[in-house]
């Protein structure tokens, strides 16, 4: 396997610290609002990474944190007139709902920042003792960036440029504009925890260092996240972690690509900001997942109505190949050239676009075998398609469930079945005009009929 390492900016042979085991940490959500499409990109990308590593036989420990204390959380809770924990609990529940609908597996561990306050304080104390951090007069504690000579090695930014371009509020007690907060003194009435520096709460960056090293050790295999986290968040994590432990923090850094909407950056100010649940009101969840998976995880993805529609059309082709077939038992179907090709492209930095092409090649085989009347070979190929699709979190539904999923149509499954029976009765009575009217009425309402020797099946457009 070869994985692109953001730190070295090149693909590298993947070697685990401990043979056969992968320890991976991915920065999760700050839970003050519903997850948006950018979050879905990261959730699905690292879900596929986890699934494939396990498919390759690795024992994967996947840790994804939750930031449940933050300025945005406190501000939103205050706006809502609610206790901040009520807000975070509700948003975490919603996040889990969104993940489940997208087929994202639960991480091995999901630590919350507020449960690691003691570990955060202990790490800050270690940094102060090593002259890498200092307590300011205002009750804040800052990391001294100039105490870490390698600062900037991930983002390739130079410290002198950062200092020259920084703006510092006159009230801040930093020694240098590039220094960042490890501990923030509490404002009057604000939620806080006791510390050697007074009541306060952790800065954003330190929580991930404390949680990741506590859950995975001082050094672990993979650290991932969204493209916006590379700097300053991940850069700061490296600095404070390596200064606190004296060890290399992470071997491989992975960053998912950005989401754009109709070729523009997604933002609330542009009115093109979509939450996961808003999108799932219009499109089946597996179509959204297919859309995200069909692009390489590092590539920029452009979201548009047409791109989702195209994802729906191409996923439908795969399910069409499986329709009406009972796949052979997976254990009875040995690995084939398709399995080997799938592994070859996925071993190349998780090339899911190439893996999707393999799925379509298998679907073509199924269709060929059916045309040739070779039902047994079609069943074996169907087992391969379901097997490889599962590695990407796709094609695990019964095809009829996929085709007939209710996405807000005015017609229920019972209504549709009744109209199909009326059409069949009309055809039996040689009322072909009446039968055609029923078919056209269903089509106008987004229901497509497929006639075959076995009878009539239907699917939602």
Short mmCIF file of C-alpha atoms in Angstrom, two decimals:
data_model
loop_
_atom_site.label_atom_id
_atom_site.label_comp_id
_atom_site.label_asym_id
_atom_site.label_seq_id
_atom_site.Cartn_x
_atom_site.Cartn_y
_atom_site.Cartn_z
CA UNK A 1 0.00 0.00 0.00
CA UNK A 2 1.06 3.56 -0.72
CA UNK A 3 -0.55 6.58 0.97
CA UNK A 4 -0.03 10.26 0.22
CA UNK A 5 1.51 11.87 3.30
CA UNK A 6 0.70 15.57 3.62
CA UNK A 7 3.80 15.98 5.76
CA UNK A 8 6.21 14.85 3.02
CA UNK A 9 3.88 15.78 0.12
CA UNK A 10 4.41 12.44 -1.58
CA UNK A 11 3.07 8.89 -1.65
CA UNK A 12 4.89 6.58 0.73
CA UNK A 13 4.87 2.86 1.37
CA UNK A 14 2.54 2.29 4.31
CA UNK A 15 4.31 0.64 7.23
CA UNK A 16 2.53 0.33 10.54
CA UNK A 17 4.25 0.92 13.87
CA UNK A 18 2.93 -2.39 15.17
CA UNK A 19 2.66 -5.24 12.62
CA UNK A 20 -0.91 -5.86 11.50
CA UNK A 21 -2.36 -3.01 13.54
CA UNK A 22 -3.35 0.52 12.54
CA UNK A 23 -3.95 3.32 15.01
CA UNK A 24 -5.77 6.24 13.38
CA UNK A 25 -7.11 9.53 14.74
CA UNK A 26 -9.41 11.84 12.79
CA UNK A 27 -10.57 15.26 13.97
CA UNK A 28 -14.33 15.13 14.42
CA UNK A 29 -17.09 17.67 14.84
CA UNK A 30 -17.52 20.75 16.97
CA UNK A 31 -21.10 20.01 17.92
CA UNK A 32 -22.92 23.36 17.90
CA UNK A 33 -24.94 22.79 14.71
CA UNK A 34 -26.00 20.08 12.26
CA UNK A 35 -23.29 18.43 10.16
CA UNK A 36 -22.90 19.86 6.67
CA UNK A 37 -21.73 18.44 3.35
CA UNK A 38 -18.07 19.15 4.14
CA UNK A 39 -18.40 17.02 7.26
CA UNK A 40 -19.98 14.26 5.18
CA UNK A 41 -16.94 14.36 2.90
CA UNK A 42 -14.58 13.69 5.82
CA UNK A 43 -16.86 11.15 7.52
CA UNK A 44 -17.26 9.06 4.37
CA UNK A 45 -13.61 9.39 3.27
CA UNK A 46 -12.19 8.00 6.50
CA UNK A 47 -14.96 5.44 6.77
CA UNK A 48 -13.75 4.04 3.44
CA UNK A 49 -10.13 4.15 4.66
CA UNK A 50 -11.15 2.18 7.76
CA UNK A 51 -13.21 -0.34 5.78
CA UNK A 52 -10.43 -0.97 3.28
CA UNK A 53 -7.70 -1.35 5.90
CA UNK A 54 -9.86 -3.92 7.67
CA UNK A 55 -10.58 -5.60 4.33
CA UNK A 56 -6.80 -5.89 3.90
CA UNK A 57 -6.61 -7.66 7.24
CA UNK A 58 -5.46 -4.86 9.52
CA UNK A 59 -6.73 -4.55 13.07
CA UNK A 60 -7.81 -0.89 12.99
CA UNK A 61 -8.38 1.28 16.04
CA UNK A 62 -10.17 4.34 14.69
CA UNK A 63 -10.56 7.26 17.10
CA UNK A 64 -12.64 10.28 16.09
CA UNK A 65 -13.10 12.98 18.70
CA UNK A 66 -15.97 15.28 19.56
CA UNK A 67 -15.33 18.91 20.53
CA UNK A 68 -18.08 19.56 23.06
CA UNK A 69 -16.78 22.77 24.59
CA UNK A 70 -15.94 25.78 22.42
CA UNK A 71 -16.74 29.46 21.90
CA UNK A 72 -19.25 28.63 19.16
CA UNK A 73 -21.00 26.08 21.38
CA UNK A 74 -21.32 28.50 24.28
CA UNK A 75 -22.49 31.31 22.00
CA UNK A 76 -25.14 29.12 20.31
CA UNK A 77 -26.38 27.73 23.65
CA UNK A 78 -26.69 31.29 24.96
CA UNK A 79 -28.63 32.32 21.83
CA UNK A 80 -30.96 29.34 22.31
CA UNK A 81 -31.37 30.01 26.02
CA UNK A 82 -30.32 26.47 26.90
CA UNK A 83 -27.64 24.68 28.90
CA UNK A 84 -24.68 23.99 26.63
CA UNK A 85 -24.76 20.24 27.37
CA UNK A 86 -28.35 20.06 26.11
CA UNK A 87 -27.19 21.60 22.83
CA UNK A 88 -24.18 19.30 22.45
CA UNK A 89 -26.14 16.16 23.36
CA UNK A 90 -28.79 17.02 20.76
CA UNK A 91 -26.24 17.74 18.05
CA UNK A 92 -24.28 14.55 18.81
CA UNK A 93 -27.50 12.54 18.48
CA UNK A 94 -28.23 14.25 15.16
CA UNK A 95 -24.69 13.59 13.96
CA UNK A 96 -25.04 9.89 14.73
CA UNK A 97 -28.32 9.82 12.81
CA UNK A 98 -26.68 11.44 9.77
CA UNK A 99 -23.72 9.05 9.92
CA UNK A 100 -25.95 6.00 10.12
CA UNK A 101 -27.98 7.09 7.11
CA UNK A 102 -24.78 7.59 5.10
CA UNK A 103 -23.56 4.12 6.07
CA UNK A 104 -20.68 5.45 8.17
CA UNK A 105 -19.51 2.88 10.71
CA UNK A 106 -19.09 4.01 14.31
CA UNK A 107 -15.45 4.71 15.27
CA UNK A 108 -13.68 2.45 17.75
CA UNK A 109 -13.69 5.30 20.26
CA UNK A 110 -15.32 8.73 20.25
CA UNK A 111 -13.74 10.75 23.08
CA UNK A 112 -15.30 14.04 24.15
CA UNK A 113 -13.08 16.94 25.12
CA UNK A 114 -14.90 17.55 28.41
CA UNK A 115 -14.04 14.01 29.58
CA UNK A 116 -10.29 14.67 29.17
CA UNK A 117 -9.85 17.90 31.10
CA UNK A 118 -7.41 16.30 33.59
CA UNK A 119 -5.29 14.92 30.74
CA UNK A 120 -5.31 18.31 29.00
CA UNK A 121 -4.19 20.08 32.17
CA UNK A 122 -1.44 17.49 32.71
CA UNK A 123 -0.12 18.01 29.16
CA UNK A 124 -0.13 21.80 29.62
CA UNK A 125 1.83 21.40 32.86
CA UNK A 126 4.40 19.27 31.02
CA UNK A 127 4.74 21.94 28.34
CA UNK A 128 5.22 24.70 30.93
CA UNK A 129 7.83 22.61 32.75
CA UNK A 130 9.70 22.16 29.48
CA UNK A 131 9.63 25.90 28.72
CA UNK A 132 7.33 25.34 25.74
CA UNK A 133 4.39 27.20 27.29
CA UNK A 134 3.79 30.04 29.71
CA UNK A 135 0.99 31.31 31.94
CA UNK A 136 0.04 34.88 31.14
CA UNK A 137 -1.11 37.50 33.61
CA UNK A 138 -4.69 37.34 32.33
CA UNK A 139 -5.16 33.66 33.30
CA UNK A 140 -4.56 32.28 29.80
CA UNK A 141 -1.79 29.80 29.02
CA UNK A 142 0.00 30.02 25.65
CA UNK A 143 2.24 27.71 23.67
CA UNK A 144 5.55 29.38 22.78
CA UNK A 145 5.82 28.62 19.08
CA UNK A 146 9.47 29.70 18.85
CA UNK A 147 10.35 26.90 21.32
CA UNK A 148 9.66 24.32 18.59
CA UNK A 149 12.21 24.69 15.76
CA UNK A 150 10.20 22.49 13.38
CA UNK A 151 7.08 24.65 13.53
CA UNK A 152 5.60 24.88 10.03
CA UNK A 153 6.83 21.49 8.80
CA UNK A 154 3.32 20.28 7.95
CA UNK A 155 1.92 23.43 6.33
CA UNK A 156 5.32 24.57 4.94
CA UNK A 157 4.73 28.00 6.48
CA UNK A 158 7.64 30.00 7.88
CA UNK A 159 7.39 31.29 11.43
CA UNK A 160 8.81 34.71 10.53
CA UNK A 161 6.11 35.15 7.87
CA UNK A 162 3.41 34.19 10.34
CA UNK A 163 4.70 36.64 12.92
CA UNK A 164 4.99 39.43 10.36
CA UNK A 165 1.45 38.89 9.10
CA UNK A 166 -0.22 38.40 12.47
CA UNK A 167 -2.58 40.85 14.10
CA UNK A 168 -2.61 40.86 17.88
CA UNK A 169 -5.24 42.52 20.01
CA UNK A 170 -3.64 45.00 22.39
CA UNK A 171 -5.31 43.22 25.30
CA UNK A 172 -3.74 39.86 24.51
CA UNK A 173 -0.93 38.73 26.75
CA UNK A 174 1.02 36.73 24.17
CA UNK A 175 4.79 37.02 24.00
CA UNK A 176 4.64 36.49 20.23
CA UNK A 177 1.78 36.96 17.77
CA UNK A 178 2.18 33.33 16.58
CA UNK A 179 1.68 31.84 20.06
CA UNK A 180 -1.65 30.10 20.59
CA UNK A 181 -3.87 29.42 23.60
CA UNK A 182 -3.65 26.14 25.49
CA UNK A 183 -5.91 27.28 28.32
CA UNK A 184 -8.44 30.13 28.25
CA UNK A 185 -9.46 31.95 31.40
CA UNK A 186 -13.20 31.84 31.99
CA UNK A 187 -15.30 34.95 31.60
CA UNK A 188 -17.74 35.80 34.41
CA UNK A 189 -20.60 33.27 34.49
CA UNK A 190 -19.02 31.09 31.81
CA UNK A 191 -18.71 27.32 32.19
CA UNK A 192 -15.25 26.45 33.46
CA UNK A 193 -12.98 23.92 35.16
CA UNK A 194 -10.45 24.45 37.91
CA UNK A 195 -6.78 24.52 36.95
CA UNK A 196 -3.43 25.64 38.40
CA UNK A 197 -3.88 28.87 36.39
CA UNK A 198 -7.40 29.62 37.54
CA UNK A 199 -10.85 28.63 36.31
CA UNK A 200 -11.07 28.22 32.56
CA UNK A 201 -11.34 25.74 29.72
CA UNK A 202 -8.98 24.23 27.15
CA UNK A 203 -8.00 25.81 23.88
CA UNK A 204 -9.11 23.99 20.76
CA UNK A 205 -5.76 22.56 19.64
CA UNK A 206 -4.61 21.01 22.92
CA UNK A 207 -7.69 18.81 23.29
CA UNK A 208 -6.80 16.73 20.21
CA UNK A 209 -3.22 16.23 21.36
CA UNK A 210 -4.36 15.07 24.78
CA UNK A 211 -7.11 12.78 23.49
CA UNK A 212 -5.14 11.23 20.63
CA UNK A 213 -2.06 10.40 22.70
CA UNK A 214 -4.20 9.14 25.58
CA UNK A 215 -6.20 6.84 23.28
CA UNK A 216 -3.48 5.80 20.82
CA UNK A 217 -0.09 6.47 22.42
CA UNK A 218 2.57 9.12 21.94
CA UNK A 219 3.09 8.07 18.30
CA UNK A 220 0.47 6.56 16.00
CA UNK A 221 0.06 5.63 12.36
CA UNK A 222 -2.45 7.99 10.72
CA UNK A 223 -3.94 11.37 11.58
CA UNK A 224 -6.67 12.69 9.31
CA UNK A 225 -9.12 15.53 8.90
CA UNK A 226 -10.59 18.12 6.58
CA UNK A 227 -8.49 20.45 4.42
CA UNK A 228 -9.22 23.46 6.61
CA UNK A 229 -7.54 21.80 9.62
CA UNK A 230 -4.04 21.50 8.16
CA UNK A 231 -3.18 24.96 9.45
CA UNK A 232 -3.23 26.02 12.17
CA UNK A 233 -4.92 23.11 13.96
CA UNK A 234 -2.79 20.18 12.84
CA UNK A 235 0.39 22.25 12.77
CA UNK A 236 -0.25 23.23 16.38
CA UNK A 237 -1.04 19.64 17.34
CA UNK A 238 2.37 18.53 16.07
CA UNK A 239 4.20 21.27 17.95
CA UNK A 240 2.55 20.78 21.33
CA UNK A 241 2.46 16.96 21.12
CA UNK A 242 6.10 16.50 20.15
CA UNK A 243 7.22 19.03 22.77
CA UNK A 244 5.14 17.28 25.45
CA UNK A 245 6.13 13.69 24.66
CA UNK A 246 9.56 14.02 23.07
CA UNK A 247 8.46 11.63 20.32
CA UNK A 248 7.33 11.89 16.73
CA UNK A 249 3.59 12.52 16.83
CA UNK A 250 2.22 10.92 13.65
CA UNK A 251 3.73 8.90 10.79
CA UNK A 252 1.16 9.66 8.04
CA UNK A 253 -0.99 12.76 7.69
CA UNK A 254 -4.08 12.51 5.48
CA UNK A 255 -6.40 15.34 4.43
CA UNK A 256 -9.66 15.06 2.52
CA UNK A 257 -10.37 17.45 -0.35
CA UNK A 258 -12.65 20.47 -0.15
CA UNK A 259 -16.30 20.65 -1.18
CA UNK A 260 -17.41 23.32 -3.63
CA UNK A 261 -20.98 24.07 -4.62
CA UNK A 262 -21.53 24.90 -8.28
CA UNK A 263 -17.81 25.73 -8.50
CA UNK A 264 -17.93 28.16 -5.56
CA UNK A 265 -16.71 27.72 -2.03
CA UNK A 266 -19.51 26.48 0.24
CA UNK A 267 -20.46 29.17 2.74
CA UNK A 268 -23.53 30.48 4.51
CA UNK A 269 -22.92 34.00 3.18
CA UNK A 270 -23.25 32.77 -0.42
CA UNK A 271 -26.45 30.90 0.39
CA UNK A 272 -24.99 27.60 -0.86
CA UNK A 273 -24.50 25.94 2.52
CA UNK A 274 -26.21 22.57 2.90
CA UNK A 275 -26.55 20.32 5.93
CA UNK A 276 -26.47 16.56 5.47
CA UNK A 277 -30.09 16.23 6.49
CA UNK A 278 -31.20 18.89 4.01
CA UNK A 279 -29.54 16.95 1.20
CA UNK A 280 -31.00 13.64 2.39
CA UNK A 281 -34.49 15.11 2.13
CA UNK A 282 -33.97 15.29 -1.64
CA UNK A 283 -31.64 12.38 -2.42
CA UNK A 284 -31.33 8.78 -1.16
CA UNK A 285 -28.47 8.46 1.32
CA UNK A 286 -26.63 5.84 -0.72
CA UNK A 287 -26.69 8.12 -3.76
CA UNK A 288 -25.03 10.86 -1.68
CA UNK A 289 -22.45 8.37 -0.43
CA UNK A 290 -21.81 7.15 -3.99
CA UNK A 291 -21.32 10.75 -5.10
CA UNK A 292 -18.70 11.30 -2.39
CA UNK A 293 -16.94 7.96 -2.88
CA UNK A 294 -16.72 8.22 -6.67
CA UNK A 295 -14.07 10.95 -6.36
CA UNK A 296 -10.62 10.42 -4.87
CA UNK A 297 -10.60 11.49 -1.21
CA UNK A 298 -7.92 14.15 -1.82
CA UNK A 299 -9.65 15.71 -4.81
CA UNK A 300 -11.88 18.76 -4.70
CA UNK A 301 -15.53 17.76 -5.12
CA UNK A 302 -18.04 20.02 -6.85
CA UNK A 303 -21.57 19.56 -5.56
CA UNK A 304 -24.45 20.37 -7.88
CA UNK A 305 -27.93 19.10 -8.68
CA UNK A 306 -26.59 17.50 -11.85
CA UNK A 307 -23.71 15.77 -10.08
CA UNK A 308 -26.12 14.18 -7.60
CA UNK A 309 -28.48 13.19 -10.41
CA UNK A 310 -25.59 11.58 -12.30
CA UNK A 311 -24.54 9.71 -9.14
CA UNK A 312 -28.10 8.41 -8.86
CA UNK A 313 -28.08 7.24 -12.47
CA UNK A 314 -24.78 5.39 -12.23
CA UNK A 315 -25.58 3.77 -8.88
CA UNK A 316 -28.90 2.65 -10.37
CA UNK A 317 -26.96 0.80 -13.11
CA UNK A 318 -25.12 -1.20 -10.46
CA UNK A 319 -28.32 -2.09 -8.63
CA UNK A 320 -29.97 -3.02 -11.96
CA UNK A 321 -27.25 -5.63 -12.44
CA UNK A 322 -28.13 -7.15 -9.05
CA UNK A 323 -31.89 -6.97 -9.51
CA UNK A 324 -33.60 -10.35 -9.59
CA UNK A 325 -30.43 -12.29 -8.64
CA UNK A 326 -29.63 -14.09 -5.42
CA UNK A 327 -25.85 -13.72 -5.14
CA UNK A 328 -23.82 -16.86 -4.50
CA UNK A 329 -22.44 -17.36 -1.00
CA UNK A 330 -19.42 -15.08 -0.73
CA UNK A 331 -17.20 -17.76 0.84
CA UNK A 332 -17.89 -20.01 -2.16
CA UNK A 333 -16.55 -17.43 -4.62
CA UNK A 334 -12.74 -17.24 -4.68
CA UNK A 335 -10.86 -14.06 -5.49
CA UNK A 336 -10.87 -13.11 -9.15
CA UNK A 337 -9.05 -10.67 -11.41
CA UNK A 338 -11.66 -8.09 -10.37
CA UNK A 339 -10.67 -8.53 -6.70
CA UNK A 340 -7.02 -8.13 -7.61
CA UNK A 341 -7.65 -5.02 -9.71
CA UNK A 342 -9.78 -3.55 -6.91
CA UNK A 343 -6.93 -4.11 -4.43
CA UNK A 344 -4.42 -2.65 -6.88
CA UNK A 345 -6.25 0.67 -7.23
CA UNK A 346 -7.20 0.93 -3.57
CA UNK A 347 -3.62 0.18 -2.52
CA UNK A 348 -2.69 3.28 -4.52
CA UNK A 349 -3.72 5.89 -1.94
CA UNK A 350 -7.32 4.63 -1.70
CA UNK A 351 -8.21 5.35 -5.32
CA UNK A 352 -11.97 4.97 -4.98
CA UNK A 353 -12.60 6.34 -8.47
CA UNK A 354 -10.66 3.38 -9.83
CA UNK A 355 -12.50 1.05 -7.47
CA UNK A 356 -15.86 2.31 -8.76
CA UNK A 357 -14.70 1.48 -12.29
CA UNK A 358 -14.05 -2.10 -11.14
CA UNK A 359 -17.60 -2.30 -9.75
CA UNK A 360 -19.01 -1.31 -13.13
CA UNK A 361 -16.81 -3.91 -14.85
CA UNK A 362 -18.26 -6.59 -12.57
CA UNK A 363 -21.79 -5.32 -13.28
CA UNK A 364 -21.06 -5.66 -17.00
CA UNK A 365 -20.02 -9.28 -16.39
CA UNK A 366 -23.31 -9.96 -14.59
CA UNK A 367 -25.32 -8.52 -17.47
CA UNK A 368 -23.29 -10.55 -19.99
CA UNK A 369 -23.83 -13.82 -18.09
CA UNK A 370 -27.56 -13.14 -17.87
CA UNK A 371 -27.78 -12.50 -21.59
CA UNK A 372 -25.94 -15.78 -22.18
CA UNK A 373 -28.31 -17.60 -19.82
CA UNK A 374 -25.51 -18.53 -17.41
CA UNK A 375 -27.37 -17.93 -14.17
CA UNK A 376 -24.77 -19.62 -11.95
CA UNK A 377 -21.95 -17.45 -13.23
CA UNK A 378 -24.19 -14.40 -12.90
CA UNK A 379 -24.76 -15.29 -9.23
CA UNK A 380 -21.01 -15.65 -8.64
CA UNK A 381 -20.33 -12.28 -10.26
CA UNK A 382 -23.12 -10.76 -8.17
CA UNK A 383 -21.38 -12.03 -5.03
CA UNK A 384 -18.18 -10.30 -6.16
CA UNK A 385 -20.06 -7.04 -6.79
CA UNK A 386 -21.67 -7.09 -3.35
CA UNK A 387 -18.35 -8.06 -1.73
CA UNK A 388 -16.35 -5.24 -3.30
CA UNK A 389 -19.19 -2.76 -3.00
CA UNK A 390 -19.26 -3.43 0.74
CA UNK A 391 -15.66 -2.26 1.07
CA UNK A 392 -16.86 1.13 -0.15
CA UNK A 393 -20.04 0.98 1.93
CA UNK A 394 -22.20 0.47 -1.18
CA UNK A 395 -24.60 -2.10 -2.65
CA UNK A 396 -25.59 -3.70 0.63
CA UNK A 397 -29.32 -3.08 0.23
CA UNK A 398 -31.79 -5.42 -1.39
CA UNK A 399 -32.14 -3.96 -4.91
CA UNK A 400 -35.91 -3.63 -4.52
CA UNK A 401 -35.42 -1.65 -1.31
CA UNK A 402 -33.09 0.70 -3.20
CA UNK A 403 -35.42 1.14 -6.15
CA UNK A 404 -38.54 1.56 -4.07
CA UNK A 405 -37.22 3.75 -1.24
CA UNK A 406 -39.70 6.52 -0.49
CA UNK A 407 -38.08 9.92 -0.99
CA UNK A 408 -41.20 11.96 -0.37
CA UNK A 409 -43.41 10.81 -3.24
CA UNK A 410 -47.16 11.28 -2.90
CA UNK A 411 -47.62 7.61 -3.79
CA UNK A 412 -47.00 4.87 -1.23
CA UNK A 413 -45.78 1.40 -2.21
CA UNK A 414 -49.33 0.13 -1.67
CA UNK A 415 -50.74 2.80 -4.02
CA UNK A 416 -48.23 1.85 -6.70
CA UNK A 417 -48.87 -1.89 -6.40
CA UNK A 418 -52.62 -1.24 -6.69
CA UNK A 419 -52.11 0.82 -9.86
CA UNK A 420 -49.89 -1.89 -11.32
CA UNK A 421 -52.65 -4.42 -10.68
CA UNK A 422 -55.18 -2.10 -12.36
CA UNK A 423 -52.85 -1.88 -15.33
CA UNK A 424 -52.50 -5.64 -15.49
CA UNK A 425 -56.29 -6.03 -15.37
CA UNK A 426 -56.65 -3.46 -18.18
CA UNK A 427 -54.15 -5.32 -20.34
CA UNK A 428 -55.90 -8.61 -19.65
CA UNK A 429 -59.16 -7.01 -20.82
CA UNK A 430 -57.29 -5.72 -23.92
CA UNK A 431 -57.82 -2.13 -22.76
CA UNK A 432 -54.34 -1.13 -23.86
CA UNK A 433 -55.14 2.58 -23.92
CA UNK A 434 -56.21 2.38 -20.27
CA UNK A 435 -53.06 0.43 -19.40
CA UNK A 436 -50.91 3.06 -21.09
CA UNK A 437 -52.72 5.84 -19.19
CA UNK A 438 -51.87 4.17 -15.88
CA UNK A 439 -48.22 3.76 -16.91
CA UNK A 440 -48.02 7.42 -17.98
CA UNK A 441 -49.66 8.58 -14.75
CA UNK A 442 -47.11 6.65 -12.72
CA UNK A 443 -44.27 8.05 -14.81
CA UNK A 444 -45.49 11.61 -14.24
CA UNK A 445 -45.25 10.91 -10.51
CA UNK A 446 -41.70 9.56 -10.78
CA UNK A 447 -42.51 5.84 -10.90
CA UNK A 448 -40.90 3.77 -13.65
CA UNK A 449 -42.31 0.35 -14.58
CA UNK A 450 -40.13 -2.47 -15.91
CA UNK A 451 -41.94 -5.31 -17.67
CA UNK A 452 -40.30 -8.72 -18.05
CA UNK A 453 -41.25 -12.36 -18.46
CA UNK A 454 -41.39 -12.65 -14.67
CA UNK A 455 -43.88 -9.78 -14.36
CA UNK A 456 -43.78 -6.03 -13.68
CA UNK A 457 -41.41 -4.38 -11.23
CA UNK A 458 -41.22 -0.70 -10.37
CA UNK A 459 -38.73 1.84 -9.18
CA UNK A 460 -38.70 5.47 -8.20
CA UNK A 461 -36.96 7.77 -10.66
#
